[in-house]
mmCIF file of C-alpha atoms and ligand atoms in Angstrom:
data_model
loop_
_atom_site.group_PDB
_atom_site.id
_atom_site.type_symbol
_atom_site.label_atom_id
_atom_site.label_comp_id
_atom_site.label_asym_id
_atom_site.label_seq_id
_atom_site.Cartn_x
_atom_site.Cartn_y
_atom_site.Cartn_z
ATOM 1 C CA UNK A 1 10.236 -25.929 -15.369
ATOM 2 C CA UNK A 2 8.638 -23.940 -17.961
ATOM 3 C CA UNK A 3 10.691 -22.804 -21.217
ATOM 4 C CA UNK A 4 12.280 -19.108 -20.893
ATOM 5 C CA UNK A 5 11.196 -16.509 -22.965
ATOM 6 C CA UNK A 6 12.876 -13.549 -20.962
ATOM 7 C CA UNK A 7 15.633 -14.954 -18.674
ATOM 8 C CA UNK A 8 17.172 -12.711 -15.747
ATOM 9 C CA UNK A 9 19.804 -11.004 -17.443
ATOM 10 C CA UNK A 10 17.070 -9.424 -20.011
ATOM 11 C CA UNK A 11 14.895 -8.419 -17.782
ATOM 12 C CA UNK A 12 17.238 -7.031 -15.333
ATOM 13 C CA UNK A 13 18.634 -5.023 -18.641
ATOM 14 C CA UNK A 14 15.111 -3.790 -19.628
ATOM 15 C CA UNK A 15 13.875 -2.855 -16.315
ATOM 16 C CA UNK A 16 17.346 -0.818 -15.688
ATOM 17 C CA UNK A 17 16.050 0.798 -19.338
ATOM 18 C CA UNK A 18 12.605 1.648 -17.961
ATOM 19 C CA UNK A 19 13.892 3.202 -14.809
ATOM 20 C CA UNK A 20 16.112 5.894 -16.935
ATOM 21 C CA UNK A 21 13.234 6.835 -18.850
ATOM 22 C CA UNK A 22 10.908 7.410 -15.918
ATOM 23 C CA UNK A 23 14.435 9.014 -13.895
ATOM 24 C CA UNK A 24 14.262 10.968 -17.288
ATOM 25 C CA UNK A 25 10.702 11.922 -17.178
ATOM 26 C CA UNK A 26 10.375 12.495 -13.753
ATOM 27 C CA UNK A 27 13.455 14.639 -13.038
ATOM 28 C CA UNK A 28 12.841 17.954 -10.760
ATOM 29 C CA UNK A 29 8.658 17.034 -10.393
ATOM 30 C CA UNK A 30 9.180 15.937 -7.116
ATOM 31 C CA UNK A 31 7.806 12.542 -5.712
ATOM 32 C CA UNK A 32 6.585 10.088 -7.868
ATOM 33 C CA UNK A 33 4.540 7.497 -6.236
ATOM 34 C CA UNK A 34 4.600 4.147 -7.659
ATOM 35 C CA UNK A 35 1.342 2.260 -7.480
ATOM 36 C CA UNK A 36 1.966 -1.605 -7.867
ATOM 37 C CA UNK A 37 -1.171 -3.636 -8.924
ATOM 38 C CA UNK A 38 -1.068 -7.131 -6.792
ATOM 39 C CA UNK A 39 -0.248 -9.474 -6.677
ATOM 40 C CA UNK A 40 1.423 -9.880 -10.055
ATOM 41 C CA UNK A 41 3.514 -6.790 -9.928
ATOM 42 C CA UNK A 42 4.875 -6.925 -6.502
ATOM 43 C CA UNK A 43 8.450 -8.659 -8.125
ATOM 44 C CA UNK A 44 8.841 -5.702 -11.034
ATOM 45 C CA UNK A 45 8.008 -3.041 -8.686
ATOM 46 C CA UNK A 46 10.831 -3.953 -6.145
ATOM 47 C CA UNK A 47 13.029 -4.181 -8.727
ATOM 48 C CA UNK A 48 12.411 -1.061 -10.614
ATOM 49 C CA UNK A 49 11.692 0.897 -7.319
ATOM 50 C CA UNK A 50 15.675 -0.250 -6.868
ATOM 51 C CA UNK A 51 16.830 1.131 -9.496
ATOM 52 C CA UNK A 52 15.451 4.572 -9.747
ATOM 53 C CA UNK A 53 17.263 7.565 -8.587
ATOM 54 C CA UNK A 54 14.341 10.053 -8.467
ATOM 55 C CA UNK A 55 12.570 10.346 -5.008
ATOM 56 C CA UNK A 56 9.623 8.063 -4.588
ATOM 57 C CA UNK A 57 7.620 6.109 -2.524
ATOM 58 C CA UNK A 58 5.250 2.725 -2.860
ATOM 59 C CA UNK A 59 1.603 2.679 -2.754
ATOM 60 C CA UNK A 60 0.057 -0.809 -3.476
ATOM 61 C CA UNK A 61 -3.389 -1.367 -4.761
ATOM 62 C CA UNK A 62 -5.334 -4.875 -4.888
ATOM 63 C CA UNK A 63 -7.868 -6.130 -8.161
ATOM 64 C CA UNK A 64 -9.715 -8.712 -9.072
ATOM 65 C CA UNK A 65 -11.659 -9.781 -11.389
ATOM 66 C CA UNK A 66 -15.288 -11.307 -11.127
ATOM 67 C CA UNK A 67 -16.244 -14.920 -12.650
ATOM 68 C CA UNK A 68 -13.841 -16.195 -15.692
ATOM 69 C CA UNK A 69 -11.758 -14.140 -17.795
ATOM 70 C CA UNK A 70 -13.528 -15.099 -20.825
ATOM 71 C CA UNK A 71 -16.761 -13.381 -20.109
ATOM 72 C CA UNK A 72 -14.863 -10.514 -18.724
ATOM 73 C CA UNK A 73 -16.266 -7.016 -19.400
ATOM 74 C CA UNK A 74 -15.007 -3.439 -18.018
ATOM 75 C CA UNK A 75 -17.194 -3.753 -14.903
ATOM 76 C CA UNK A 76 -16.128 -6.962 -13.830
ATOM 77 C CA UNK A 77 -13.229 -5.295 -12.410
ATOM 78 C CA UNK A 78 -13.219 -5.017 -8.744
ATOM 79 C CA UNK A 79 -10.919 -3.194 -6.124
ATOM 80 C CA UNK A 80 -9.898 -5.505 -3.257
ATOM 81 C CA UNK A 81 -7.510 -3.262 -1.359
ATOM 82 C CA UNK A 82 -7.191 0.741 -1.748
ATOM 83 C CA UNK A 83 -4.074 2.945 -1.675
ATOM 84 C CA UNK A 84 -3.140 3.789 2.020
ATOM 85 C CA UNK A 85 -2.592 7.476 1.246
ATOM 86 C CA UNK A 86 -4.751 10.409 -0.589
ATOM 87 C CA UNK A 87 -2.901 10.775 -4.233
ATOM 88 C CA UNK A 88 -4.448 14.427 -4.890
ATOM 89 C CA UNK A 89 -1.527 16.841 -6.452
ATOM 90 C CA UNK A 90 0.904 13.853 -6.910
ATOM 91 C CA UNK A 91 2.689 12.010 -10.275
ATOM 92 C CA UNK A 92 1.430 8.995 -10.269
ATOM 93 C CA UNK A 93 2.545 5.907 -11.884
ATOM 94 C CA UNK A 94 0.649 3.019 -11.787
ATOM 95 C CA UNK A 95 3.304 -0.803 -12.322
ATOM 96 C CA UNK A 96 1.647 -3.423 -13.807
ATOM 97 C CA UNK A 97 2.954 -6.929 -14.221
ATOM 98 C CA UNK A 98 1.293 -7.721 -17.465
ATOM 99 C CA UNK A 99 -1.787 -5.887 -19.508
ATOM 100 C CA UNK A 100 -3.738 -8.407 -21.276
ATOM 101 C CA UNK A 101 -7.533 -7.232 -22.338
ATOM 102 C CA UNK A 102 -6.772 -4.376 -20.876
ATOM 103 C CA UNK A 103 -9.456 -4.159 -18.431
ATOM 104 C CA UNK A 104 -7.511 -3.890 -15.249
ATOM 105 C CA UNK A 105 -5.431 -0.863 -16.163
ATOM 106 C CA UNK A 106 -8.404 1.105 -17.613
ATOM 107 C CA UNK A 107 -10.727 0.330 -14.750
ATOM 108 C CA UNK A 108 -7.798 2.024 -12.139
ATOM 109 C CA UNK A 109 -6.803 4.677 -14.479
ATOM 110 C CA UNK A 110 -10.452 5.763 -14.531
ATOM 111 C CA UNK A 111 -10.599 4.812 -10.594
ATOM 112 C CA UNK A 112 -7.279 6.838 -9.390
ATOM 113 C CA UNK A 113 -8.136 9.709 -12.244
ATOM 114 C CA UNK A 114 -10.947 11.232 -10.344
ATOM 115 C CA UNK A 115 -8.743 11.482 -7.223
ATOM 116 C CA UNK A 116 -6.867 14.662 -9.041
ATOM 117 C CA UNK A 117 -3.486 13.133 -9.801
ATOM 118 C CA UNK A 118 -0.952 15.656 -11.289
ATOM 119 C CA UNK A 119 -0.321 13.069 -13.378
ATOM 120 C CA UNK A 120 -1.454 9.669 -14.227
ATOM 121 C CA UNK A 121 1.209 7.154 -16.157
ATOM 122 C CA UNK A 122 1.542 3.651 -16.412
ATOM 123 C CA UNK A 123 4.630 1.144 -16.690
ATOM 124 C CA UNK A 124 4.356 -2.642 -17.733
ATOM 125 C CA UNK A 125 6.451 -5.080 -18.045
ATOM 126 C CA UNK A 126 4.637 -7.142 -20.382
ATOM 127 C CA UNK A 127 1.986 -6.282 -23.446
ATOM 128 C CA UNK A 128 -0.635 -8.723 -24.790
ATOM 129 C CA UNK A 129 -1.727 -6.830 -28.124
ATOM 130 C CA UNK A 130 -3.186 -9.636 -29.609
ATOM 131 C CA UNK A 131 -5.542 -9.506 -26.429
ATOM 132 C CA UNK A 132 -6.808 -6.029 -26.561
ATOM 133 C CA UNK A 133 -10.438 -5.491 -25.722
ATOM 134 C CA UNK A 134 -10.085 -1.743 -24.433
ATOM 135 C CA UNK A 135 -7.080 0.273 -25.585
ATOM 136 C CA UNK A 136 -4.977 1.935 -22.938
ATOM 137 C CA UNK A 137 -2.036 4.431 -23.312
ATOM 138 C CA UNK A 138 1.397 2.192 -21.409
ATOM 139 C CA UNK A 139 3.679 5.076 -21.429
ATOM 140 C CA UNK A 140 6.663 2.694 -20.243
ATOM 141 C CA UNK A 141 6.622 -0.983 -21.946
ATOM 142 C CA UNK A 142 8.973 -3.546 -20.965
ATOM 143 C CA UNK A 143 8.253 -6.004 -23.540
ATOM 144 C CA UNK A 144 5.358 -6.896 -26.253
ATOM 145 C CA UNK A 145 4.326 -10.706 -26.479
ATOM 146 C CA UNK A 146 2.669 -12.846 -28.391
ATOM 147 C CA UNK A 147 -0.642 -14.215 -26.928
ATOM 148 C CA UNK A 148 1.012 -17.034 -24.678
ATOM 149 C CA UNK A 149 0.674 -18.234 -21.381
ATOM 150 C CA UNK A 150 3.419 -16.453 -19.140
ATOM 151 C CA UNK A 151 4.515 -17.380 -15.461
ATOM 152 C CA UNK A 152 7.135 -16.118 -13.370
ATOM 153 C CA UNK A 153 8.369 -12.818 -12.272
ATOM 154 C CA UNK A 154 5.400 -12.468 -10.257
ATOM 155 C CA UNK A 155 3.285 -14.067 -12.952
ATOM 156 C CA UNK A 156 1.282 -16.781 -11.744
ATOM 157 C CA UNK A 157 -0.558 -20.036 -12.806
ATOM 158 C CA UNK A 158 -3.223 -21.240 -9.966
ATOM 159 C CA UNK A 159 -0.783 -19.277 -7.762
ATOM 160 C CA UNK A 160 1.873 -21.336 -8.994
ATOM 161 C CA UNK A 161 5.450 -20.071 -10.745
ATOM 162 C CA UNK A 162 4.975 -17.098 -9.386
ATOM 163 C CA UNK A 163 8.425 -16.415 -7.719
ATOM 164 C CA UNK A 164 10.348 -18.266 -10.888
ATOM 165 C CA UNK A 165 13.239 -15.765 -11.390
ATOM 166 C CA UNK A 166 12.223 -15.445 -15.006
ATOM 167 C CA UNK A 167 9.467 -15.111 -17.501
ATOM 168 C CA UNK A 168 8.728 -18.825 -19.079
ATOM 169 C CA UNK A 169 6.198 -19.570 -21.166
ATOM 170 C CA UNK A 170 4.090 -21.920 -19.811
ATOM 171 C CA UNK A 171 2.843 -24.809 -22.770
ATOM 172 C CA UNK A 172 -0.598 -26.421 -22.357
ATOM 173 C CA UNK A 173 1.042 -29.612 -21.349
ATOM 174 C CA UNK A 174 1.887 -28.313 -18.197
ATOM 175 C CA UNK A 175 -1.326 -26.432 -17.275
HETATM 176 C C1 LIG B 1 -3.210 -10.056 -13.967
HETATM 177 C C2 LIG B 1 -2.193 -8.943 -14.078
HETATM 178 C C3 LIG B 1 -3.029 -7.726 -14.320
HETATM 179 C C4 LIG B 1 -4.245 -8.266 -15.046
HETATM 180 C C5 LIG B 1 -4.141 -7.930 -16.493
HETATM 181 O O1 LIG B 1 -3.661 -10.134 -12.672
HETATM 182 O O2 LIG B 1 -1.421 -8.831 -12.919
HETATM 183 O O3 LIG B 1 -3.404 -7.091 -13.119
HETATM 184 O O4 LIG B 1 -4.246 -9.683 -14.870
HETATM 185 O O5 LIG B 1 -5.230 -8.464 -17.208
HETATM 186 P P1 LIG B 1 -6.245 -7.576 -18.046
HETATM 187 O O6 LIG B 1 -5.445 -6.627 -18.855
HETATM 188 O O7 LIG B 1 -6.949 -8.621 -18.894
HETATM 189 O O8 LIG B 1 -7.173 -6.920 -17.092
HETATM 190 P P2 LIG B 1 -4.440 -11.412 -12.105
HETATM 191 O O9 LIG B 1 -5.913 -11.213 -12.225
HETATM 192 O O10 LIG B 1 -3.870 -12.657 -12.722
HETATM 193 O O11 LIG B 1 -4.109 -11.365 -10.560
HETATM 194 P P3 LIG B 1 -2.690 -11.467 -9.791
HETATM 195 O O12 LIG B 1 -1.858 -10.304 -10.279
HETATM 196 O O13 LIG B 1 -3.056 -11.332 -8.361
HETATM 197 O O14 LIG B 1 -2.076 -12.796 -10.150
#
């Protein structure tokens, strides 16, 4: 199995964390809805969905991205599967797993921002710096890595690792 870098217990601490802040920031605004990006986020979500105390409900939403990662641009971003309900008026927060170049969270913050949101936010567990290509505001940040390959907790290699109850790093050896 692949080497931990976050084990249960510290993610289970930091995502209890994140869901006081957005408790915090959300308190007395009504219902936030939580928008989950699949599939990688689907683990996070449940868990920080558990643990909030503010009244909300679960959208998902479905992206993928065309040809090799290498060569990918802003465009190359494409919506699979839509949020089931209109989003007009609401607080929004959109649950990533991971943002890497930064091109999936930029393309549905530009995609759910001209559907008049009352607010647009978005929570991650995981930050790639090193990987930047287009800058995007994460108003709730689980944890910043280093540029490494990461499986588990809804992470995924070739669909694999995906349901590991941690976050390992995954060395080349075992790609
Ligand atoms: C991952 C992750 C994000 C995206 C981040 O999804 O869940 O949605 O990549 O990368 P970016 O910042 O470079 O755009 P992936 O395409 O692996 O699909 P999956 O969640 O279905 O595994």
């Amino acid at each position: 199995m692949p080497p931990t870098l976050y084990s249960e217990e510290q993610i289970a601490e930091r995502v209890a964390v994140l869901a006081a802040q957005i408790d915090e920031e959300y308190a007395g605004a009504g219902q936030l809805v939580l928008i989950g990006v699949l599939k990688g986020s689907f683990i996070f979500l449940s868990d920080l969905a558990r643990k909030l105390t503010i009244p909300h409900r679960i959208e998902f939403i479905a992206v993928s991205s065309y040809g090799d990662r290498e060569s990918e641009t802003a465009d190359s971003v494409r919506l699979l599967m839509d949020v089931r309900h209109a989003i007009d008026g609401e607080h929004v927060l959109l649950v990533e797993d991971i943002v890497d170049t930064g091109h999936t969270i930029a393309y549905l913050k530009r995609l759910l921002g001209t559907r008049n949101p009352a607010s647009l936010k978005t929570a991650t567990l995981l930050h790639k710096p090193d990987r930047t290509e287009q800058e995007v505001a994460i108003d709730f940040l689980g944890f910043t890595i280093p540029d490494v390959w990461v499986v588990g907790y809804g992470l995924d290699y070739a669909e694999r690792y995906r349901t590991l109850p941690y976050i390992g790093e995954l060395p080349p050896e075992m790609r």
